mmCIF file of C-alpha atoms in Angstrom:
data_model
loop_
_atom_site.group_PDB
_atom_site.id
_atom_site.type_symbol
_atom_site.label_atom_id
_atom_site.label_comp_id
_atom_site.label_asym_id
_atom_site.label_seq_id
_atom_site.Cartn_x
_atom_site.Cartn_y
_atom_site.Cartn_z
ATOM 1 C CA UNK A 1 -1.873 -9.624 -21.150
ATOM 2 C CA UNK A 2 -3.947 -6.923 -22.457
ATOM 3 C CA UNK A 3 -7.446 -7.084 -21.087
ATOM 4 C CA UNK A 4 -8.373 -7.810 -17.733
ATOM 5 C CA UNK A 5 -10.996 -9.993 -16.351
ATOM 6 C CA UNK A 6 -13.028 -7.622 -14.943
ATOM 7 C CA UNK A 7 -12.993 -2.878 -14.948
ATOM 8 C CA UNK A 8 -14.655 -1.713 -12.140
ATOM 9 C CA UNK A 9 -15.993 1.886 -13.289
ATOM 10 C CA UNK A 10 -17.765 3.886 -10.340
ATOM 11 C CA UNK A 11 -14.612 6.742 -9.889
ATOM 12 C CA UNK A 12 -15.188 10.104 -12.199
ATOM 13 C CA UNK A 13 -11.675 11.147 -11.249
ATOM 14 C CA UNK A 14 -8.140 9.706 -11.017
ATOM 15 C CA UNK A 15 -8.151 6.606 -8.623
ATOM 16 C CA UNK A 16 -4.888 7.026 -5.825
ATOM 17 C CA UNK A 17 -5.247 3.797 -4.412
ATOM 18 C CA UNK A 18 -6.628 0.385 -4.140
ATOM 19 C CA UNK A 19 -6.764 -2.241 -0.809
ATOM 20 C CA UNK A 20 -7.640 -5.865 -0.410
ATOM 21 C CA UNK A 21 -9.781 -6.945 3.209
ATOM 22 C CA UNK A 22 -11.964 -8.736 5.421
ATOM 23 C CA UNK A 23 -9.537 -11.649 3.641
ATOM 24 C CA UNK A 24 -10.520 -9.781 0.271
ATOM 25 C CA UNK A 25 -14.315 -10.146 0.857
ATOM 26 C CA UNK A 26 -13.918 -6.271 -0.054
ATOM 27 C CA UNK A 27 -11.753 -4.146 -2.092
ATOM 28 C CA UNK A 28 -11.529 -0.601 -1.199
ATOM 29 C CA UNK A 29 -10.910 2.536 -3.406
ATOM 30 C CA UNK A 30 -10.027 5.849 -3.275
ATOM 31 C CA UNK A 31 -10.101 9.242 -5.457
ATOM 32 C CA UNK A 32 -8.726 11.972 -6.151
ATOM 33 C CA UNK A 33 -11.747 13.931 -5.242
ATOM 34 C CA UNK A 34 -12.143 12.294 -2.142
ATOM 35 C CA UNK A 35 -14.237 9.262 -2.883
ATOM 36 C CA UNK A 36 -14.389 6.238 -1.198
ATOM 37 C CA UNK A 37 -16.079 2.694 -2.681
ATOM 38 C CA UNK A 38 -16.500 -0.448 -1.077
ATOM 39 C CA UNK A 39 -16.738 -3.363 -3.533
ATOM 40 C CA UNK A 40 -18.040 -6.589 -2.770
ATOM 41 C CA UNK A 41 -15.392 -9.191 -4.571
ATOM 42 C CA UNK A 42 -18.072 -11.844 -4.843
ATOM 43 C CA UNK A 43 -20.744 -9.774 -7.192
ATOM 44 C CA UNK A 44 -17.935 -7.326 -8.586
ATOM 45 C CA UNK A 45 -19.945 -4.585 -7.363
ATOM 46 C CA UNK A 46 -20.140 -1.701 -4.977
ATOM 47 C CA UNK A 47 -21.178 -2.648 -2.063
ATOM 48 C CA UNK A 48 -21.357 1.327 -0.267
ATOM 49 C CA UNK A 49 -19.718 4.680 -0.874
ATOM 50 C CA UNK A 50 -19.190 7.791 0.307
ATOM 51 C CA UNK A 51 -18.943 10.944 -1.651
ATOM 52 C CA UNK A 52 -17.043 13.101 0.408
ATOM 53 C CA UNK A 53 -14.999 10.485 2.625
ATOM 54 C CA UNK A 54 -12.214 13.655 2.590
ATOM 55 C CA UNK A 55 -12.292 17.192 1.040
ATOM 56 C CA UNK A 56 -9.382 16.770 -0.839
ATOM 57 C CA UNK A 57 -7.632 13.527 -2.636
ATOM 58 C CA UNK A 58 -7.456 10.234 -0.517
ATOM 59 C CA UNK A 59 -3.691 9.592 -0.404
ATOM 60 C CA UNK A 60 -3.402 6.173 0.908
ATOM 61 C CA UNK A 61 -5.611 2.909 2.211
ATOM 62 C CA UNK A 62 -5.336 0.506 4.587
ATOM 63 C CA UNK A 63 -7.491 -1.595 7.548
ATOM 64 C CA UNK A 64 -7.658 -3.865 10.132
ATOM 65 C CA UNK A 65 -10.387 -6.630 10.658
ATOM 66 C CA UNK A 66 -13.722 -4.328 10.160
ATOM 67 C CA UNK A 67 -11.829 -0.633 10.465
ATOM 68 C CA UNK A 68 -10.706 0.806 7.245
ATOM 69 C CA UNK A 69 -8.195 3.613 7.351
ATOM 70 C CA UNK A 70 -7.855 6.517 5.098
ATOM 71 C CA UNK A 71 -5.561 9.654 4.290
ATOM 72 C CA UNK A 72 -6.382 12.809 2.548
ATOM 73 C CA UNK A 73 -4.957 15.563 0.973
ATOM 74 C CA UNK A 74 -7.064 17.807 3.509
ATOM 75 C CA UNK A 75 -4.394 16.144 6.233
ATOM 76 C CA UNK A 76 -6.666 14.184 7.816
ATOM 77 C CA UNK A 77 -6.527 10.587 9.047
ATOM 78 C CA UNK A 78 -9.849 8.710 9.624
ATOM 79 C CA UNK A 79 -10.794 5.231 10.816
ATOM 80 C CA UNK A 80 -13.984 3.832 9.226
ATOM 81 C CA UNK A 81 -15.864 0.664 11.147
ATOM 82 C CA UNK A 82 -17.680 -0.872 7.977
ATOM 83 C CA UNK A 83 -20.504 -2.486 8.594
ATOM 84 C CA UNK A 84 -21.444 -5.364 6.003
ATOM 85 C CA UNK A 85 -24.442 -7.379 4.590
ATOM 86 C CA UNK A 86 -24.650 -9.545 1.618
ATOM 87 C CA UNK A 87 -25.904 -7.010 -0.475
ATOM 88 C CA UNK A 88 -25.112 -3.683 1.124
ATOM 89 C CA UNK A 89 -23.125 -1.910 3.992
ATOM 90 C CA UNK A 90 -22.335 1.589 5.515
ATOM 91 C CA UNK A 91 -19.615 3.222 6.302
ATOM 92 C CA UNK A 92 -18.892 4.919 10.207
ATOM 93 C CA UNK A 93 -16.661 7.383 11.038
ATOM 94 C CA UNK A 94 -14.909 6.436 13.865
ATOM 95 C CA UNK A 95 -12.477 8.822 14.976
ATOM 96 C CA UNK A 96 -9.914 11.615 12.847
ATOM 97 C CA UNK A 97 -6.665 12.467 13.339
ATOM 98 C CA UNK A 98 -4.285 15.144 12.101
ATOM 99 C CA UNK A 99 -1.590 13.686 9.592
ATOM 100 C CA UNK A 100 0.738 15.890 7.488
ATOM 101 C CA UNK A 101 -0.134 14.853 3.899
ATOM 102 C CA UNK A 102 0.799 18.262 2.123
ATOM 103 C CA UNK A 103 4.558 16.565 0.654
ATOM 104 C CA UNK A 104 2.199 13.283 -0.002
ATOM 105 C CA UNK A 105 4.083 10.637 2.592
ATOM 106 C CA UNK A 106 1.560 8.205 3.485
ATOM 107 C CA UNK A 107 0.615 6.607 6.568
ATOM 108 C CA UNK A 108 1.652 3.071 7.081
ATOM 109 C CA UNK A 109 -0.020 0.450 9.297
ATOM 110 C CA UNK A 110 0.577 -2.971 10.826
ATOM 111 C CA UNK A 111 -1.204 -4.684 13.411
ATOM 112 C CA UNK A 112 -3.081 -2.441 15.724
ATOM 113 C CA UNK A 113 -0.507 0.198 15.124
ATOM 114 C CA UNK A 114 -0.888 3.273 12.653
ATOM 115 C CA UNK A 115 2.392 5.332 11.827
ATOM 116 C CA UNK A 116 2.247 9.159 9.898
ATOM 117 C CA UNK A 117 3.836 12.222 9.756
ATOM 118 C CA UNK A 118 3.023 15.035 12.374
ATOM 119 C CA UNK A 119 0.638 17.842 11.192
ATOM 120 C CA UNK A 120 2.954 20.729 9.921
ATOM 121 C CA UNK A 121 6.212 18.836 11.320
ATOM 122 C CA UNK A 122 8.160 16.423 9.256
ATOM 123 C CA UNK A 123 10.676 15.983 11.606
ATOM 124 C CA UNK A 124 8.321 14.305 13.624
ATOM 125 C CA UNK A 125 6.249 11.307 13.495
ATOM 126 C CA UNK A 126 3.378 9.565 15.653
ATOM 127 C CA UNK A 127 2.670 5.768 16.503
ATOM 128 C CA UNK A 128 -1.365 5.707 17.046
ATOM 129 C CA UNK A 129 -2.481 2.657 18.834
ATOM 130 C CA UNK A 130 -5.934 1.595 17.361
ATOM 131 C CA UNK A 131 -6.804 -0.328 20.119
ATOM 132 C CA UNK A 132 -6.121 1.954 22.987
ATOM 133 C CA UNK A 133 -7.496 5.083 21.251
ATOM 134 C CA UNK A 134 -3.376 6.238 21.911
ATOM 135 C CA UNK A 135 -1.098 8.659 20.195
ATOM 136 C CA UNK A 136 2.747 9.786 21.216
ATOM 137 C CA UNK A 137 5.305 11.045 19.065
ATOM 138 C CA UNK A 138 9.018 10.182 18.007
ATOM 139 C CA UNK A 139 11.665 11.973 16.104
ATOM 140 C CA UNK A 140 12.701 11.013 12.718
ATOM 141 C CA UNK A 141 14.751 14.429 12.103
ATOM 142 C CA UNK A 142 17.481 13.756 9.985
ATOM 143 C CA UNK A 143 20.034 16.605 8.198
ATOM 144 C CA UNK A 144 21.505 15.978 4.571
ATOM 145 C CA UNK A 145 24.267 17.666 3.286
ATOM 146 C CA UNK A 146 23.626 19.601 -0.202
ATOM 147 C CA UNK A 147 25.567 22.042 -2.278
ATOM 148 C CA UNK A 148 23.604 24.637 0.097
ATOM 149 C CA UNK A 149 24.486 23.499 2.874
ATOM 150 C CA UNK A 150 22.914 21.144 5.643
ATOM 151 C CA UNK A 151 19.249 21.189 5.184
ATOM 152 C CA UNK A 152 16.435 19.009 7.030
ATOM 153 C CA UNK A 153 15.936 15.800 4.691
ATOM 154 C CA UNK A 154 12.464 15.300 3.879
ATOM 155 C CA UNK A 155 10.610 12.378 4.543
ATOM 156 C CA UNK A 156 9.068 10.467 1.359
ATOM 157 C CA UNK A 157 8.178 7.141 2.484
ATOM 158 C CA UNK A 158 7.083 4.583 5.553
ATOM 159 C CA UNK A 159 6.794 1.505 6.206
ATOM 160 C CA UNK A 160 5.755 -0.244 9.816
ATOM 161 C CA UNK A 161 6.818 -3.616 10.334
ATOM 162 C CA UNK A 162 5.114 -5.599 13.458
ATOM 163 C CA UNK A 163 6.320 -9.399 13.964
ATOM 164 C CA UNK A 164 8.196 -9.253 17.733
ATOM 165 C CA UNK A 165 9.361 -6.275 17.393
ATOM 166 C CA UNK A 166 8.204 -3.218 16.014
ATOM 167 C CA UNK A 167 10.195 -1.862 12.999
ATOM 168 C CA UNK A 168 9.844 1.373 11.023
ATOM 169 C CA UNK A 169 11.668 1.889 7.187
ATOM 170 C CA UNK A 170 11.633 5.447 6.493
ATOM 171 C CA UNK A 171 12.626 6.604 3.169
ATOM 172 C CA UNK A 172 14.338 10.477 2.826
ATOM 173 C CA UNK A 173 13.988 12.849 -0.144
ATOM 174 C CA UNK A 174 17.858 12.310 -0.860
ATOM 175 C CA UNK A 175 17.406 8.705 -1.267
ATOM 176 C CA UNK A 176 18.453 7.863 2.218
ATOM 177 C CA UNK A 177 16.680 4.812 3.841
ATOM 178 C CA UNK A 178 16.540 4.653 7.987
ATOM 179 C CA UNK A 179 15.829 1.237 9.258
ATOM 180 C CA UNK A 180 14.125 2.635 13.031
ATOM 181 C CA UNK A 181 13.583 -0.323 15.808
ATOM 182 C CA UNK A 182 10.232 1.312 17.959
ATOM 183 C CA UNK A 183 9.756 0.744 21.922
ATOM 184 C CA UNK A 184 6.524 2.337 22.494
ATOM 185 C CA UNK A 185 6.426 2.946 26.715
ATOM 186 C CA UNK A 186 2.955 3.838 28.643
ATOM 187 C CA UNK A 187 3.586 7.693 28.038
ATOM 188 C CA UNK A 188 6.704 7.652 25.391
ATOM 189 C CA UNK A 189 8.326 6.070 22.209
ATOM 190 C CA UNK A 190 11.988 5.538 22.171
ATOM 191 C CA UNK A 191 14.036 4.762 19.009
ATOM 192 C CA UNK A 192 17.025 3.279 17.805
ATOM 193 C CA UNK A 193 18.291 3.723 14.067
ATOM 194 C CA UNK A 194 19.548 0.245 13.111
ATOM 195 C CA UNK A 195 21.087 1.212 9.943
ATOM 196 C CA UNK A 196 21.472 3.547 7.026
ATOM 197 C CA UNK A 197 21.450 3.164 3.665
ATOM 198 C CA UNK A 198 21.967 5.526 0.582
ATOM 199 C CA UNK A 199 19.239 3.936 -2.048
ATOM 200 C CA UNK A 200 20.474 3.536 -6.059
ATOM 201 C CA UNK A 201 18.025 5.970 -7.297
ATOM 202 C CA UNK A 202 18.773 9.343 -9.106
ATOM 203 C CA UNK A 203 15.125 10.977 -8.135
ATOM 204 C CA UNK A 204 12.823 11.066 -5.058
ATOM 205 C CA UNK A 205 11.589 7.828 -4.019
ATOM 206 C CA UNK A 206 8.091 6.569 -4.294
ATOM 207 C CA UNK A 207 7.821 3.881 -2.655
ATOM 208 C CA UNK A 208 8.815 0.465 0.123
ATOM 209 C CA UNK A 209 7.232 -2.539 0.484
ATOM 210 C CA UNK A 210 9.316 -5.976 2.477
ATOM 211 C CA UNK A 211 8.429 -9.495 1.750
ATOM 212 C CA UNK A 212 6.325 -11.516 3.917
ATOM 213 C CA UNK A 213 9.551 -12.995 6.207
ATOM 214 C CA UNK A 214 10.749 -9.505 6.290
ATOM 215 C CA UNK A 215 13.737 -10.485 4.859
ATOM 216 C CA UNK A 216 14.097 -8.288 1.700
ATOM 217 C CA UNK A 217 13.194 -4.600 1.120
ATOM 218 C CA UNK A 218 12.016 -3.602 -2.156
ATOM 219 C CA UNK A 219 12.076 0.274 -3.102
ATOM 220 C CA UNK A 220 10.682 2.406 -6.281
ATOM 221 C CA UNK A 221 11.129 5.675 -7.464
ATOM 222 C CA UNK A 222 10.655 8.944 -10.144
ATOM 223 C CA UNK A 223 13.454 7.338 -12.247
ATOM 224 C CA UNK A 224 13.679 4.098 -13.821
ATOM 225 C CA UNK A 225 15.474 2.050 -10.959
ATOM 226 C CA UNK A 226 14.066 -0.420 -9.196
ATOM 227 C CA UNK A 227 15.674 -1.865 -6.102
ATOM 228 C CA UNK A 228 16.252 -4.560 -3.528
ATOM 229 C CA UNK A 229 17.665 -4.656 0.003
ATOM 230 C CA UNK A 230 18.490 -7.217 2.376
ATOM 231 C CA UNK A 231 16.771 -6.607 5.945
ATOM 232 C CA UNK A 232 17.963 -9.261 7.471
ATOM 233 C CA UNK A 233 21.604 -8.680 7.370
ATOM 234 C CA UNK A 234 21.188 -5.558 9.799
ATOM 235 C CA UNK A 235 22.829 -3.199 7.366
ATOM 236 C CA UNK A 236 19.858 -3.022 4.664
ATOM 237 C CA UNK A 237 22.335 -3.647 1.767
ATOM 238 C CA UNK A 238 21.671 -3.277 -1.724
ATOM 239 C CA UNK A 239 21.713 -6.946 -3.430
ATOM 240 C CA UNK A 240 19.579 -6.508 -6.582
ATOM 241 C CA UNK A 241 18.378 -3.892 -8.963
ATOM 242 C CA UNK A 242 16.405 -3.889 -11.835
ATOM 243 C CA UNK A 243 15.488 -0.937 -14.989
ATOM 244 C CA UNK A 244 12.001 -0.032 -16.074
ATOM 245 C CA UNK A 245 11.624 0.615 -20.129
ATOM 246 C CA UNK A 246 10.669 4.719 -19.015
ATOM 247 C CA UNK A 247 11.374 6.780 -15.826
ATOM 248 C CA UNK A 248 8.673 6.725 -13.155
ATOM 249 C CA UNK A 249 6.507 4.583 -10.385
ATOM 250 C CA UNK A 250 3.998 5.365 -7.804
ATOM 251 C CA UNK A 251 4.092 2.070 -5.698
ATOM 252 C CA UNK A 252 5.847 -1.235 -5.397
ATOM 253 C CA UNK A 253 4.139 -4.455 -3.987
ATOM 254 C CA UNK A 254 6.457 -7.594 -2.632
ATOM 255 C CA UNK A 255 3.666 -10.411 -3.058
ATOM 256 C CA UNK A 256 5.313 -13.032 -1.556
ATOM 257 C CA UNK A 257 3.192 -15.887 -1.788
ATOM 258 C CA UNK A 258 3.406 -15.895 -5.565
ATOM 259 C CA UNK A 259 7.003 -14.740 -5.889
ATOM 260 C CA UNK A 260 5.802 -11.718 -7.343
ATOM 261 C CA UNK A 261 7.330 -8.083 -7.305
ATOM 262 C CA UNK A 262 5.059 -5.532 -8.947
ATOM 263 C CA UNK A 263 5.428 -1.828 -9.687
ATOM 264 C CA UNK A 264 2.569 0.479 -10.813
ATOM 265 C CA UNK A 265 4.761 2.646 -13.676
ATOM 266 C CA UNK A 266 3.985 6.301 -14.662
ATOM 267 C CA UNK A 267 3.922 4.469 -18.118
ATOM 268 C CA UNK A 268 0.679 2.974 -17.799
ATOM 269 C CA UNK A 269 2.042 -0.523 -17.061
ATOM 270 C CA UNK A 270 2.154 -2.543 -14.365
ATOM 271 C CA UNK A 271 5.858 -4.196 -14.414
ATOM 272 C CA UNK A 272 6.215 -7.492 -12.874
ATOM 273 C CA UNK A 273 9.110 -9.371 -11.399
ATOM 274 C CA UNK A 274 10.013 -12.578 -9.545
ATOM 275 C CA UNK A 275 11.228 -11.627 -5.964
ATOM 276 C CA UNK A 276 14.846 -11.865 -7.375
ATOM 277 C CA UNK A 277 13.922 -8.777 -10.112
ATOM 278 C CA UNK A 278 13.904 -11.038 -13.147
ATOM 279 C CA UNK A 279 11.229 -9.671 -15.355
ATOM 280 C CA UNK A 280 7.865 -11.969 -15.104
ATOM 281 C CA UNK A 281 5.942 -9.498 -18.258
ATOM 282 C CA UNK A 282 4.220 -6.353 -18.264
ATOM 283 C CA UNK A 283 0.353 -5.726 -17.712
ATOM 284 C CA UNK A 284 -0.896 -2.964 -20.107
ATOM 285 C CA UNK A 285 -4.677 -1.584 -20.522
ATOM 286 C CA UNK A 286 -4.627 1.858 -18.692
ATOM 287 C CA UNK A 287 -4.802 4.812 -20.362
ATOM 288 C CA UNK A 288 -3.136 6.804 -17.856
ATOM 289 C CA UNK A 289 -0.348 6.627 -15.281
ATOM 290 C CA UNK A 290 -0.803 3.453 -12.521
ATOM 291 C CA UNK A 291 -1.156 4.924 -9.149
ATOM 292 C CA UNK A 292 -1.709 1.456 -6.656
ATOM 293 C CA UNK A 293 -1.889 -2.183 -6.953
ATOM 294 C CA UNK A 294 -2.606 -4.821 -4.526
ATOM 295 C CA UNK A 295 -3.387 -8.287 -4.752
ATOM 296 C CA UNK A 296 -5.793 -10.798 -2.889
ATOM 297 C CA UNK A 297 -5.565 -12.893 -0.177
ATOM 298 C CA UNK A 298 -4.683 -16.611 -1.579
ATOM 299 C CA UNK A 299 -6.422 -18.538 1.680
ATOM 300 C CA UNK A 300 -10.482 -18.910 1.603
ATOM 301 C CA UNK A 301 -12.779 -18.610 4.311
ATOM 302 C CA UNK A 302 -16.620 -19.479 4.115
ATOM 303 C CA UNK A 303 -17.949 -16.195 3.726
ATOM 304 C CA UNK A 304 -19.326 -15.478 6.905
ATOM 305 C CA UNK A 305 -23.582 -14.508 7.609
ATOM 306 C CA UNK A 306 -24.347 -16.151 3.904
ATOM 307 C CA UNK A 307 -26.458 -19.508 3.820
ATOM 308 C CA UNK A 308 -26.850 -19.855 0.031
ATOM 309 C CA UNK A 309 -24.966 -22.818 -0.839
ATOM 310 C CA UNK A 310 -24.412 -21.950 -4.844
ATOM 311 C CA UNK A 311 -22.825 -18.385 -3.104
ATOM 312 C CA UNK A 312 -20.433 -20.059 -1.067
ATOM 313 C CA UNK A 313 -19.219 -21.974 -4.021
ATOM 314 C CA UNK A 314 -19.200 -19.137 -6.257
ATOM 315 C CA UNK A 315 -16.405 -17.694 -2.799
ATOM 316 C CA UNK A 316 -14.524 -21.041 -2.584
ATOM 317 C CA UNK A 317 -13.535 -20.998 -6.239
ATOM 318 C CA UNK A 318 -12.728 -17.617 -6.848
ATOM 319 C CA UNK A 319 -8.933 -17.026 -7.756
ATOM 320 C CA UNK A 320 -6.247 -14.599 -6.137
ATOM 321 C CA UNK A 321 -6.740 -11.243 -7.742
ATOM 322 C CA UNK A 322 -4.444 -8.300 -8.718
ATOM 323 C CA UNK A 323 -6.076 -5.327 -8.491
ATOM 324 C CA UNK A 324 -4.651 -2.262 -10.382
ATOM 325 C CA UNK A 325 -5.422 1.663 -10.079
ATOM 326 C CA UNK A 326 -4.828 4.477 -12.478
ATOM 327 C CA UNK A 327 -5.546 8.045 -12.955
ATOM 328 C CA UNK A 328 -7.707 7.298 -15.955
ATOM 329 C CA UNK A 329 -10.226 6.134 -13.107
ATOM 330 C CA UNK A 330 -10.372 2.908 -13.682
ATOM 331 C CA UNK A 331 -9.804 -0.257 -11.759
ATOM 332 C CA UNK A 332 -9.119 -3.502 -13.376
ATOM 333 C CA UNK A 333 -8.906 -6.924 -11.904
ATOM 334 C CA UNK A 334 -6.550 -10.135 -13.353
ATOM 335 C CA UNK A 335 -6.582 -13.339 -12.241
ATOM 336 C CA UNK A 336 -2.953 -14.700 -11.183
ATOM 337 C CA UNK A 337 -3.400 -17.810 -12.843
ATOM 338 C CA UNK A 338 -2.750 -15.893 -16.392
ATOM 339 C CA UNK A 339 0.682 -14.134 -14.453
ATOM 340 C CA UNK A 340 1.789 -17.826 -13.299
ATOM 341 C CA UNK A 341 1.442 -18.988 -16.781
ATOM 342 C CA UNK A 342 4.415 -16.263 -17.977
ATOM 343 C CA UNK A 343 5.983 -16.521 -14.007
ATOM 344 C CA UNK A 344 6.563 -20.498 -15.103
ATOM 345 C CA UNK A 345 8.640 -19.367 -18.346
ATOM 346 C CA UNK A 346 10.671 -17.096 -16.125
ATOM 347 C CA UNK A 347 13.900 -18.654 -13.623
ATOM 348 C CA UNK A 348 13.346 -17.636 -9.931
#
């Protein structure tokens, strides 16, 4: 596939990421100058913006029913309550917290629960509870041996898991991946490391994602190695890998419901796999390196507040998008139905 079905143009710089909600009624975008844009999936067009949504580059998106979350570079976490019509919205700030964004790890949410680094302490992290306005604070200090010496390892990468138990994947600057089980008390969070797992990748890692069952871990990094882990087996070991064409990926993206792995490559493709790692085809129109994908939700609602008939049939028969980011500001949109056509050629 070379050109997508639709190129959504309103960034002037580098676009860091890209998130489906409001069961992808809206897609939400983020630059590198601190933009934010709300598009409206039904018209393909924006539906509100803000300028100045951070002072530096927005890191990382993500939301919950009507809040929308955002990182920036100025280390700065802020909830959004968006507020939508059929033609317009606005945007509210709700509340901001300090987040340590300076070595770019990126918050990750599930549920009501919102997991980042502490401001100017990587050995620490905090578990924010949306709903109760609450914040405590964990260790996730761990030491790596080097040819210096013990130093403090870095953290890279997280990934909150909520299903009956709350479950943190933290990934470590020397390729080290911490499977942490959360108990968040009234006034404290305990933790217990589950396992430990030394990832097959040669440079720092990018990125996690887990299916849908939470079965299978899938991690990316600044080399060509792409990776998968079984969760389920309690000692997060390494069952499958795959090789990208060139070195480099920003994010990786376990889309379950279509058997679909995809990574966003520093060589302007987006690199597709079954959930096994056999190669599905790779998407290429950017001009510059991929930063984000995502991909929309496959179950349809009646939009809600809209009475025009021909509008609600317009919703029902939309398809499931992938959404793709890049720093050459664009965003382009592909219908799934051209990816099942190759994913059909292609053994599980």
């Amino acid at each position: 596939m070379s050109q997508p079905d639709f190129v959504f143009r309103g960034h002037q710089s580098a676009v860091n990421c890209v998130h489906f909600m409001c069961d992808s009624r809206f897609l939400v975008s983020g630059d590198q100058d601190g933009k934010l844009i709300i598009w409206n999936m039904l018209l393909k067009r924006q539906l509100t913006s803000i300028t100045t949504a951070h002072s530096g580059a927005i890191l990382a998106i993500s939301s919950t029913e009507t809040t929308i979350i955002t990182q920036g570079r100025d280390n700065k976490l802020c909830l959004w309550l968006l507020e939508a019509q059929e033609f317009s919205g606005t945007l509210k700030l709700q509340c901001t917290l300090d987040i340590e964004s300076m070595n770019f790890c990126k918050f990750s949410s599930a549920s009501k629960w919102i997991v980042g680094l502490v401001a100017g302490d990587t050995a620490n992290a905090f578990i924010y509870d949306v709903e109760q306005d609450k914040r405590l604070t964990f260790s996730i200090e761990r030491n790596s041996f080097t040819r210096m010496g013990n130093r403090q390892d870095t953290p890279m990468c997280l990934l909150l898991s909520c299903t009956d138990k709350l479950e943190l994947l933290v990934g470590y600057e020397s390729n080290t991946l911490q499977g942490i089980e959360l108990f968040v008390q009234e006034d404290t969070v305990d933790s217990c490391i589950k396992y430990t797992v030394d990832l097959p990748h040669k440079e720092p890692l990018m990125s996690i994602d887990m299916d849908i069952q939470k079965q299978l871990i899938y991690t990316c990094a600044a080399d060509n190695n792409v990776s998968c882990l079984a969760a389920e087996s309690g000692n997060g070991k390494v069952i499958r890998t795959a090789q990208l064409s060139h070195s480099g990926s920003s994010h990786i993206r376990c889309f379950a419901s279509a058997n679909v792995v995809a990574v966003a490559g520093w060589d302007y493709a987006l690199h597709l796999f079954t959930c096994n790692l056999n190669p599905i085809q790779d998407v290429c129109f950017h001009r510059a390196a991929l930063t984000c994908v995502d991909m929309s939700s496959n179950c349809k609602q009646p939009l809600p507040g809209i009475d025009n008939e021909l509008a609600q049939q317009r919703w029902m028969s939309q398809p499931q998008w992938i959404a793709i980011a890049s720093r050459d500001s664009r965003i382009s949109l592909w219908n799934t139905n051209r990816i099942n056509q190759a994913h059909d050629s292609v053994g599980a």
